[in-house]
Tab-separated table of C-alpha atoms and ligand atoms in Angstrom:
chain	number	residue	atom	x	y	z
R	257	UNK	CA	-0.515	37.980	-6.180
R	258	UNK	CA	-2.925	39.691	-8.712
R	259	UNK	CA	-3.832	43.289	-8.228
R	260	UNK	CA	-7.524	42.246	-8.146
R	261	UNK	CA	-6.889	39.550	-5.386
R	262	UNK	CA	-4.943	42.165	-3.293
R	263	UNK	CA	-7.932	44.569	-3.623
R	264	UNK	CA	-10.349	41.759	-2.722
R	265	UNK	CA	-8.368	40.855	0.373
R	266	UNK	CA	-8.129	44.530	1.421
R	267	UNK	CA	-11.937	44.836	1.084
R	268	UNK	CA	-12.417	41.689	2.927
R	269	UNK	CA	-10.375	42.762	5.911
R	270	UNK	CA	-11.770	46.288	5.853
R	271	UNK	CA	-15.341	45.185	5.949
R	272	UNK	CA	-14.917	41.899	7.874
R	273	UNK	CA	-16.072	40.243	4.800
R	274	UNK	CA	-17.806	36.981	5.987
R	275	UNK	CA	-16.712	34.583	3.286
R	276	UNK	CA	-13.874	32.192	4.077
R	277	UNK	CA	-10.751	33.640	2.498
R	278	UNK	CA	-7.695	31.462	2.822
R	279	UNK	CA	-4.457	33.044	3.742
R	280	UNK	CA	-2.354	33.066	0.518
R	281	UNK	CA	1.107	31.515	0.687
R	282	UNK	CA	2.438	35.002	0.172
R	283	UNK	CA	0.540	36.411	3.138
R	284	UNK	CA	1.634	33.478	5.384
R	285	UNK	CA	5.350	33.903	4.288
R	286	UNK	CA	5.232	37.577	5.000
R	287	UNK	CA	3.817	37.147	8.466
R	288	UNK	CA	6.266	34.320	9.141
R	289	UNK	CA	9.270	36.441	8.032
R	290	UNK	CA	8.074	39.349	10.048
R	291	UNK	CA	7.732	37.167	13.089
R	292	UNK	CA	11.427	36.313	12.765
R	293	UNK	CA	11.942	39.788	14.328
R	294	UNK	CA	9.564	39.229	17.164
R	295	UNK	CA	10.255	40.750	20.499
R	296	UNK	CA	7.059	39.903	22.329
R	297	UNK	CA	7.910	36.286	23.283
R	298	UNK	CA	11.052	37.425	24.929
R	299	UNK	CA	9.142	40.264	26.655
R	300	UNK	CA	6.556	37.868	28.049
R	301	UNK	CA	9.108	35.228	29.188
R	302	UNK	CA	11.310	38.025	30.799
R	303	UNK	CA	8.420	39.635	32.385
R	304	UNK	CA	6.850	36.466	33.831
R	305	UNK	CA	10.177	35.061	35.126
R	306	UNK	CA	11.239	38.374	36.645
R	307	UNK	CA	8.098	39.778	38.043
R	308	UNK	CA	6.642	36.425	39.217
R	309	UNK	CA	9.423	33.852	39.192
R	310	UNK	CA	8.500	30.315	40.092
R	311	UNK	CA	4.730	29.496	39.632
R	312	UNK	CA	4.074	26.213	41.467
R	313	UNK	CA	0.738	24.734	41.049
R	314	UNK	CA	-1.681	26.120	43.667
R	315	UNK	CA	0.664	28.607	45.200
R	316	UNK	CA	0.253	32.323	45.745
R	317	UNK	CA	2.742	32.885	43.020
R	318	UNK	CA	0.637	30.926	40.499
R	319	UNK	CA	-2.288	33.206	41.462
R	320	UNK	CA	-0.156	36.275	40.930
R	321	UNK	CA	0.865	34.887	37.600
R	322	UNK	CA	-2.800	34.593	36.550
R	323	UNK	CA	-3.446	38.212	37.330
R	324	UNK	CA	-0.156	39.103	35.455
R	325	UNK	CA	-1.395	37.112	32.465
R	326	UNK	CA	-4.804	38.829	32.374
R	327	UNK	CA	-3.208	42.300	32.420
R	328	UNK	CA	-0.725	41.262	29.682
R	329	UNK	CA	-3.347	39.645	27.442
R	330	UNK	CA	-5.715	42.559	27.781
R	331	UNK	CA	-2.859	45.086	27.085
R	332	UNK	CA	-2.068	43.165	23.939
R	333	UNK	CA	-5.622	43.527	22.677
R	334	UNK	CA	-7.052	40.119	22.826
R	335	UNK	CA	-10.794	39.584	23.598
R	336	UNK	CA	-12.727	37.725	26.239
R	337	UNK	CA	-9.791	37.585	28.598
R	338	UNK	CA	-10.681	35.641	31.773
R	339	UNK	CA	-9.607	33.196	34.405
R	340	UNK	CA	-11.351	29.816	34.931
R	341	UNK	CA	-10.430	28.518	38.366
R	342	UNK	CA	-10.484	24.978	39.810
R	343	UNK	CA	-9.176	23.366	43.093
R	344	UNK	CA	-6.165	21.084	43.250
R	345	UNK	CA	-4.561	18.984	45.943
R	346	UNK	CA	-1.750	21.085	47.215
R	347	UNK	CA	1.688	19.641	47.991
R	348	UNK	CA	4.336	21.446	50.126
R	349	UNK	CA	7.966	20.777	49.435
R	350	UNK	CA	9.505	21.499	52.768
R	351	UNK	CA	13.215	20.685	53.121
R	352	UNK	CA	15.112	17.612	51.941
R	353	UNK	CA	18.615	16.737	53.178
R	354	UNK	CA	20.632	13.471	53.000
R	355	UNK	CA	23.992	12.279	54.017
R	356	UNK	CA	25.736	9.057	53.809
R	357	UNK	CA	26.460	8.072	57.445
R	358	UNK	CA	28.442	4.924	56.660
R	359	UNK	CA	30.862	3.736	55.396
R	360	UNK	CA	32.071	7.105	53.895
R	361	UNK	CA	30.224	9.968	55.647
R	362	UNK	CA	29.240	12.724	53.324
R	363	UNK	CA	26.450	15.081	52.235
R	364	UNK	CA	24.316	14.275	49.163
R	365	UNK	CA	22.384	16.789	47.018
R	366	UNK	CA	18.825	15.928	46.410
R	367	UNK	CA	15.187	17.243	45.976
R	368	UNK	CA	11.867	15.792	47.009
R	369	UNK	CA	9.571	14.432	44.164
R	370	UNK	CA	6.106	15.824	43.903
R	371	UNK	CA	3.676	14.214	46.459
R	372	UNK	CA	6.617	12.798	48.474
R	373	UNK	CA	5.797	11.734	51.991
R	374	UNK	CA	7.791	12.967	54.996
R	375	UNK	CA	10.314	11.321	57.249
R	376	UNK	CA	9.859	11.456	60.954
R	377	UNK	CA	10.661	14.964	62.229
R	378	UNK	CA	14.163	13.865	63.223
R	379	UNK	CA	14.721	12.104	60.009
R	380	UNK	CA	15.393	8.485	59.417
R	381	UNK	CA	18.470	6.476	58.976
R	382	UNK	CA	18.444	3.186	57.116
R	383	UNK	CA	20.548	0.890	54.990
R	384	UNK	CA	20.548	1.420	51.254
R	385	UNK	CA	19.664	-1.213	48.649
R	386	UNK	CA	20.609	-0.202	45.102
R	387	UNK	CA	18.882	-1.186	41.795
R	388	UNK	CA	20.241	-0.668	38.248
R	389	UNK	CA	16.782	-0.387	36.737
R	390	UNK	CA	13.072	-0.130	37.501
R	391	UNK	CA	12.689	-3.658	36.245
R	392	UNK	CA	15.192	-4.846	38.766
R	393	UNK	CA	13.137	-3.063	41.607
R	394	UNK	CA	10.031	-4.681	40.236
R	395	UNK	CA	11.507	-8.070	40.629
R	396	UNK	CA	12.988	-7.510	44.113
R	397	UNK	CA	12.244	-9.708	47.042
R	398	UNK	CA	10.188	-7.732	49.634
R	399	UNK	CA	12.217	-9.209	52.498
R	400	UNK	CA	15.355	-7.651	50.991
R	401	UNK	CA	13.691	-4.241	50.636
R	402	UNK	CA	11.639	-3.947	53.875
R	403	UNK	CA	12.712	-1.047	55.960
R	404	UNK	CA	15.563	0.012	53.664
R	405	UNK	CA	16.130	3.151	51.557
R	406	UNK	CA	15.710	2.066	47.858
R	407	UNK	CA	18.078	3.621	45.386
R	408	UNK	CA	17.178	3.296	41.624
R	409	UNK	CA	19.575	4.398	38.991
R	410	UNK	CA	19.339	4.455	35.215
R	411	UNK	CA	21.025	5.959	32.099
R	412	UNK	CA	19.253	8.757	30.236
R	413	UNK	CA	20.736	9.896	26.947
R	414	UNK	CA	20.025	13.309	25.365
R	415	UNK	CA	17.830	13.068	22.255
R	416	UNK	CA	16.522	15.640	19.757
R	417	UNK	CA	12.963	14.227	20.083
R	418	UNK	CA	13.202	13.700	23.905
R	419	UNK	CA	11.925	10.173	23.575
R	420	UNK	CA	13.984	8.695	26.451
R	421	UNK	CA	11.787	10.675	28.833
R	422	UNK	CA	8.904	8.234	28.353
R	423	UNK	CA	10.607	5.023	29.411
R	424	UNK	CA	13.275	6.498	31.727
R	425	UNK	CA	10.757	8.867	33.324
R	426	UNK	CA	8.956	5.834	34.611
R	427	UNK	CA	11.670	5.427	37.286
R	428	UNK	CA	10.212	8.600	38.816
R	429	UNK	CA	6.502	7.985	37.907
R	430	UNK	CA	6.379	4.405	39.086
R	431	UNK	CA	9.421	3.751	41.282
R	432	UNK	CA	8.063	5.333	44.495
R	433	UNK	CA	4.865	3.350	44.382
R	434	UNK	CA	6.667	0.058	43.707
R	435	UNK	CA	9.176	0.745	46.548
R	436	UNK	CA	6.357	1.618	48.927
R	437	UNK	CA	4.506	-1.621	48.192
R	438	UNK	CA	7.736	-3.600	48.783
R	439	UNK	CA	7.929	-2.084	52.253
R	440	UNK	CA	10.798	0.353	51.622
R	441	UNK	CA	11.313	3.089	54.216
R	442	UNK	CA	12.106	5.727	51.431
R	443	UNK	CA	13.187	5.880	47.841
R	444	UNK	CA	15.908	7.834	46.127
R	445	UNK	CA	16.161	7.914	42.269
R	446	UNK	CA	18.822	9.185	39.911
R	447	UNK	CA	17.422	12.530	38.570
R	448	UNK	CA	15.555	12.171	35.276
R	449	UNK	CA	17.940	14.388	33.517
R	450	UNK	CA	20.913	14.483	31.111
R	451	UNK	CA	23.226	16.988	32.681
R	452	UNK	CA	26.303	16.485	34.762
R	453	UNK	CA	25.740	19.143	37.424
R	454	UNK	CA	24.830	18.924	41.021
R	455	UNK	CA	21.451	20.052	40.289
R	456	UNK	CA	18.595	17.586	41.094
R	457	UNK	CA	15.491	17.293	38.976
R	458	UNK	CA	12.121	17.197	40.645
R	459	UNK	CA	8.801	15.997	38.937
R	460	UNK	CA	5.437	14.558	39.788
R	461	UNK	CA	4.652	10.998	40.799
R	462	UNK	CA	1.414	9.540	42.262
R	463	UNK	CA	0.825	6.992	44.841
R	464	UNK	CA	-0.937	4.406	42.658
R	465	UNK	CA	-2.993	1.326	43.596
R	466	UNK	CA	-3.095	2.225	47.200
R	467	UNK	CA	0.611	2.632	47.827
R	468	UNK	CA	1.187	4.578	51.096
R	469	UNK	CA	3.320	7.762	50.696
R	470	UNK	CA	6.959	7.342	51.647
R	471	UNK	CA	9.772	9.981	51.359
R	472	UNK	CA	10.629	10.053	47.662
R	473	UNK	CA	13.519	12.179	46.256
R	474	UNK	CA	15.926	12.556	43.319
R	475	UNK	CA	19.648	12.754	43.705
R	476	UNK	CA	21.557	14.979	41.265
R	477	UNK	CA	23.386	12.976	38.572
R	478	UNK	CA	26.839	13.415	40.151
R	479	UNK	CA	25.430	12.410	43.505
R	480	UNK	CA	23.864	9.362	42.023
R	481	UNK	CA	27.205	8.503	40.347
R	482	UNK	CA	28.804	8.860	43.904
R	483	UNK	CA	26.203	6.675	45.564
R	484	UNK	CA	26.722	4.040	42.848
R	485	UNK	CA	30.468	3.939	43.436
R	486	UNK	CA	30.049	3.817	47.231
R	487	UNK	CA	27.581	0.860	46.903
R	488	UNK	CA	30.063	-0.934	44.574
R	489	UNK	CA	32.632	-0.978	47.388
R	490	UNK	CA	30.443	-3.796	48.833
R	491	UNK	CA	30.122	-2.558	52.341
R	492	UNK	CA	26.810	-1.839	53.982
R	493	UNK	CA	25.723	1.693	53.119
R	494	UNK	CA	23.569	3.898	55.390
R	495	UNK	CA	21.884	7.199	54.640
R	496	UNK	CA	20.317	9.649	57.044
R	497	UNK	CA	17.400	11.307	55.298
R	498	UNK	CA	15.216	14.205	56.350
R	499	UNK	CA	12.220	15.230	54.157
R	500	UNK	CA	9.412	17.490	55.532
R	501	UNK	CA	7.229	17.476	52.381
R	502	UNK	CA	3.467	17.173	53.032
R	503	UNK	CA	0.021	17.427	51.429
R	504	UNK	CA	-1.661	20.541	52.525
R	505	UNK	CA	-5.342	20.434	51.602
R	506	UNK	CA	-6.927	21.987	48.588
R	507	UNK	CA	-5.858	25.271	46.809
R	508	UNK	CA	-7.126	27.177	43.884
R	509	UNK	CA	-5.539	27.028	40.493
R	510	UNK	CA	-6.850	28.276	37.187
R	511	UNK	CA	-6.478	28.584	33.372
R	512	UNK	CA	-6.206	32.004	31.798
R	513	UNK	CA	-7.923	32.289	28.469
R	514	UNK	CA	-7.933	34.990	25.803
R	515	UNK	CA	-9.256	35.045	22.275
R	516	UNK	CA	-9.215	36.571	18.686
R	517	UNK	CA	-12.837	36.296	17.609
R	518	UNK	CA	-13.045	34.787	14.175
R	519	UNK	CA	-15.217	35.992	11.243
R	520	UNK	CA	-17.209	32.753	11.336
R	521	UNK	CA	-17.896	31.592	14.950
R	522	UNK	CA	-19.383	28.298	13.609
R	523	UNK	CA	-15.965	27.465	12.074
R	524	UNK	CA	-14.679	26.474	15.458
R	525	UNK	CA	-11.852	27.230	17.689
R	526	UNK	CA	-8.066	27.024	16.963
R	527	UNK	CA	-6.587	26.422	20.503
R	528	UNK	CA	-3.033	27.273	21.194
R	529	UNK	CA	-1.082	27.627	24.523
R	530	UNK	CA	1.259	26.320	27.082
R	531	UNK	CA	1.142	26.000	30.871
R	532	UNK	CA	1.498	28.856	33.237
R	533	UNK	CA	2.533	26.887	36.341
R	534	UNK	CA	5.988	25.621	36.835
R	535	UNK	CA	8.004	23.719	39.343
R	536	UNK	CA	9.330	25.808	42.225
R	537	UNK	CA	13.095	25.235	41.998
R	538	UNK	CA	13.811	27.534	39.030
R	539	UNK	CA	11.723	30.391	37.501
R	540	UNK	CA	9.890	28.264	34.951
R	541	UNK	CA	11.628	29.943	31.899
R	542	UNK	CA	11.757	26.955	29.513
R	543	UNK	CA	9.087	25.018	31.304
R	544	UNK	CA	6.880	26.641	30.319
R	545	UNK	CA	7.283	30.359	30.277
R	546	UNK	CA	8.415	30.209	26.750
R	547	UNK	CA	5.446	28.051	25.758
R	548	UNK	CA	2.776	30.598	26.712
R	549	UNK	CA	5.013	33.362	25.310
R	550	UNK	CA	5.636	31.751	21.874
R	551	UNK	CA	1.974	30.932	21.312
R	552	UNK	CA	0.805	34.289	22.530
R	553	UNK	CA	3.257	36.146	20.388
R	554	UNK	CA	2.313	34.216	17.404
R	555	UNK	CA	-1.365	34.828	17.953
R	556	UNK	CA	-0.602	38.606	18.304
R	557	UNK	CA	1.022	38.577	14.886
R	558	UNK	CA	-2.226	37.103	13.544
R	559	UNK	CA	-4.343	39.606	15.437
R	560	UNK	CA	-2.434	42.524	14.035
R	561	UNK	CA	-2.811	41.169	10.488
R	562	UNK	CA	-6.613	41.258	10.494
R	563	UNK	CA	-9.423	39.030	11.649
R	564	UNK	CA	-8.959	35.313	10.943
R	565	UNK	CA	-11.734	33.063	9.693
R	566	UNK	CA	-11.723	30.909	12.868
R	567	UNK	CA	-11.547	31.981	16.469
R	568	UNK	CA	-8.060	31.634	18.050
R	569	UNK	CA	-8.163	30.785	21.647
R	570	UNK	CA	-4.991	31.146	23.731
R	571	UNK	CA	-4.904	29.067	27.009
R	572	UNK	CA	-2.300	29.456	29.708
R	573	UNK	CA	-3.021	26.278	31.512
R	574	UNK	CA	-2.662	26.021	35.327
R	575	UNK	CA	-1.410	23.046	37.322
R	576	UNK	CA	0.110	20.969	34.387
R	577	UNK	CA	3.078	19.808	36.310
R	578	UNK	CA	1.141	18.042	39.066
R	579	UNK	CA	-0.960	16.051	36.480
R	580	UNK	CA	-2.519	18.277	33.850
R	581	UNK	CA	-5.273	19.572	36.102
R	582	UNK	CA	-5.748	22.585	33.881
R	583	UNK	CA	-6.160	20.513	30.707
R	584	UNK	CA	-8.748	18.311	32.445
R	585	UNK	CA	-10.612	21.319	33.756
R	586	UNK	CA	-10.688	22.976	30.381
R	587	UNK	CA	-12.027	19.864	28.729
R	588	UNK	CA	-14.753	19.475	31.299
R	589	UNK	CA	-15.858	23.026	30.730
R	590	UNK	CA	-15.511	23.381	26.915
R	591	UNK	CA	-15.914	19.959	25.440
R	592	UNK	CA	-19.297	20.887	23.913
R	593	UNK	CA	-17.623	23.669	21.867
R	594	UNK	CA	-16.290	22.867	18.343
R	595	UNK	CA	-12.502	22.840	18.350
R	596	UNK	CA	-11.018	22.837	14.951
R	597	UNK	CA	-7.438	21.989	16.042
R	598	UNK	CA	-5.320	22.324	19.282
R	599	UNK	CA	-1.608	22.753	19.676
R	600	UNK	CA	0.562	23.264	22.844
R	601	UNK	CA	4.194	24.470	23.166
R	602	UNK	CA	5.708	22.723	26.084
R	603	UNK	CA	9.235	21.562	25.278
R	604	UNK	CA	11.501	24.536	25.949
R	605	UNK	CA	12.469	27.145	23.447
R	606	UNK	CA	15.069	25.699	21.216
R	607	UNK	CA	14.264	25.693	17.416
R	608	UNK	CA	11.351	23.901	16.029
R	609	UNK	CA	12.723	21.038	13.776
R	610	UNK	CA	9.660	18.969	12.937
R	611	UNK	CA	5.930	19.406	12.512
R	612	UNK	CA	3.620	16.534	13.391
R	613	UNK	CA	-0.164	16.178	13.030
R	614	UNK	CA	-3.113	14.132	14.217
R	615	UNK	CA	-5.695	14.780	11.556
R	616	UNK	CA	-7.996	12.579	9.531
R	617	UNK	CA	-6.566	10.919	6.504
R	618	UNK	CA	-8.782	13.118	4.332
R	619	UNK	CA	-7.244	16.176	5.858
R	620	UNK	CA	-3.528	15.140	5.283
R	621	UNK	CA	-3.407	17.024	1.951
R	622	UNK	CA	-4.418	20.124	3.810
R	623	UNK	CA	-1.307	19.917	5.840
R	624	UNK	CA	0.843	20.794	2.744
R	625	UNK	CA	0.511	24.468	2.904
R	626	UNK	CA	1.631	24.279	6.527
R	627	UNK	CA	4.660	22.206	5.629
R	628	UNK	CA	5.538	24.463	2.770
R	629	UNK	CA	5.351	27.545	5.168
R	630	UNK	CA	7.523	25.784	7.700
R	631	UNK	CA	10.286	24.521	5.400
R	632	UNK	CA	12.129	27.800	5.001
R	633	UNK	CA	12.612	27.642	8.855
R	634	UNK	CA	14.264	24.332	8.530
R	635	UNK	CA	11.206	22.341	9.799
R	636	UNK	CA	10.474	19.013	8.286
R	637	UNK	CA	7.188	17.264	8.247
R	638	UNK	CA	6.773	14.200	10.540
R	639	UNK	CA	4.035	11.633	10.785
R	640	UNK	CA	0.216	11.946	10.948
R	641	UNK	CA	-1.295	10.398	14.045
R	642	UNK	CA	1.622	11.035	16.483
R	643	UNK	CA	1.073	14.762	17.640
R	644	UNK	CA	0.062	15.211	21.237
R	645	UNK	CA	0.328	17.817	24.109
R	646	UNK	CA	0.028	17.045	27.836
R	647	UNK	CA	-2.811	19.585	28.379
R	648	UNK	CA	-4.526	18.375	25.175
R	649	UNK	CA	-4.855	14.701	26.084
R	650	UNK	CA	-8.634	14.826	26.817
R	651	UNK	CA	-9.389	17.006	23.709
R	652	UNK	CA	-7.360	14.526	21.600
R	653	UNK	CA	-9.166	11.595	22.937
R	654	UNK	CA	-12.459	13.214	22.069
R	655	UNK	CA	-11.242	13.558	18.454
R	656	UNK	CA	-10.017	17.124	18.255
R	657	UNK	CA	-7.218	17.311	15.667
R	658	UNK	CA	-3.664	18.232	17.054
R	659	UNK	CA	-0.750	19.907	15.572
R	660	UNK	CA	2.667	19.710	17.222
R	661	UNK	CA	5.662	21.891	16.417
R	662	UNK	CA	8.502	19.857	17.964
R	663	UNK	CA	11.338	21.663	19.434
R	664	UNK	CA	14.864	20.393	19.584
R	665	UNK	CA	15.073	18.611	22.997
R	666	UNK	CA	18.746	17.860	22.938
R	667	UNK	CA	19.470	20.038	25.997
R	668	UNK	CA	16.012	20.258	27.412
R	669	UNK	CA	16.554	17.576	29.983
R	670	UNK	CA	19.714	19.177	31.225
R	671	UNK	CA	17.342	21.898	32.708
R	672	UNK	CA	13.945	20.365	33.058
R	673	UNK	CA	12.486	20.665	36.550
R	674	UNK	CA	15.607	22.035	38.062
R	675	UNK	CA	16.796	25.227	39.754
R	676	UNK	CA	18.636	25.878	36.517
R	677	UNK	CA	15.409	26.559	34.518
R	678	UNK	CA	15.965	30.307	34.318
R	679	UNK	CA	15.801	32.931	31.749
R	680	UNK	CA	19.456	32.927	30.677
R	681	UNK	CA	18.895	29.543	29.199
R	682	UNK	CA	16.558	30.966	26.573
R	683	UNK	CA	18.268	31.722	23.264
R	684	UNK	CA	16.516	34.716	21.749
R	685	UNK	CA	17.201	33.702	18.074
R	686	UNK	CA	15.791	30.242	18.591
R	687	UNK	CA	12.869	31.725	20.449
R	688	UNK	CA	12.011	33.903	17.522
R	689	UNK	CA	12.278	30.899	15.124
R	690	UNK	CA	9.541	29.362	17.307
R	691	UNK	CA	7.455	32.415	17.067
R	692	UNK	CA	7.806	32.494	13.222
R	693	UNK	CA	6.847	28.721	13.041
R	694	UNK	CA	3.746	29.268	15.185
R	695	UNK	CA	2.754	32.314	13.249
R	696	UNK	CA	2.980	30.506	9.916
R	697	UNK	CA	1.074	27.544	11.180
R	698	UNK	CA	-1.724	29.742	12.703
R	699	UNK	CA	-1.937	31.918	9.472
R	700	UNK	CA	-2.809	28.673	7.525
R	701	UNK	CA	-5.062	26.833	9.975
R	702	UNK	CA	-6.992	29.869	11.213
R	703	UNK	CA	-8.025	30.757	7.677
R	704	UNK	CA	-8.371	27.305	6.041
R	705	UNK	CA	-12.033	26.218	5.574
R	706	UNK	CA	-10.918	22.601	5.362
R	707	UNK	CA	-12.018	20.461	8.345
R	708	UNK	CA	-9.152	18.289	9.941
R	709	UNK	CA	-11.417	16.162	12.158
R	710	UNK	CA	-12.911	14.598	14.085
R	711	UNK	CA	-9.973	12.154	14.524
R	712	UNK	CA	-11.490	8.809	15.565
R	713	UNK	CA	-9.717	5.564	16.483
R	714	UNK	CA	-6.027	5.105	16.515
R	715	UNK	CA	-4.269	6.902	13.602
R	716	UNK	CA	-0.684	5.924	14.426
U	31	LIG	ZN1	6.086	21.649	30.892
């Protein structure tokens, strides 16, 4: 950098000089490399998982987590820190137990799926009918299913990009409604997970197209293996099941928002964040304590470097796990504001390996400085048109550009939505690589006067 340019930049930051000044590649590289020594993301993840723990949507713990977030974001020096509340339908987990009563009596380990119905108080005992896939269940004769406990298995392979979660996850998302409509007494699925531990994976499902709630639960992978073997013996198999889950009215949830006000408010908002709520079995470390921690730590590195051109808005979304209620509420309140770009971290804390975008064709060349800044971290550029984020769906549909920093998901579904989602699973070195990647990306996009959107139509 020339001495003149350095002086100009120093003057610009000292006087909050209003002209758009792009972050130079050298500035971005310096911020990125400094962020590799970040301690804040760990501090936030450790604090949230220790002082709050699980943060189930609508729970008292989620409310305490919002207050915790406000105190933390204020202490870090962000502006306009506030909570935006909304109501959600609240589901209580209760207890879930199951045992094979015939032909080989034994206990099974399982957990209820979100929005599961309950068994009668004393439980229910019924014959099991097994299916090797969701398609097999869809094709079932209702007479064969009526009054029985449906069991649906599958095979889910680990993958760096996590892509099996889409199709395999449909066993959880759709299986319960299909089984209910076929007249099943209850449904058990193989956990949507890639581990081999006796730790079941919960997750949300909705009763769609008027399906009436029935008890719905996931067996741990080894228990699903066991039930498969028992069924293969060819004798009638009965299970006694007790689930006391229930819907329990409306509860309050909310999004926590903080900002770095940009030099040019008309330049629009760069939205980054993750979701504050978690499932209740673990402490929500990788899903998604690290997501709010990584994005907040990156924003803090930008804040400390001087005022960016565009406003950076950090959102810790509430109630993502039960259907992205926080993302929907955010969109309803803020859709009239200009969003320059949005990005969410919600895939654990292992290293970022790819960066994807959803920007206009005209803006694709403007992604080059981001790609160049990410390459030294071992991050490759993926496609334009594919980036998304569960809390960003409505923004994306409205044309807001999206950037995704994809994390390595190879072991994510070993832990996802289980009691094993705890702080010890976070690798501090990989967490810091995430912060460096987000810092580099933010340094470019928050200071780049190029417009990336609106993105209309299908860009894939
Ligand atoms: Zn998540």
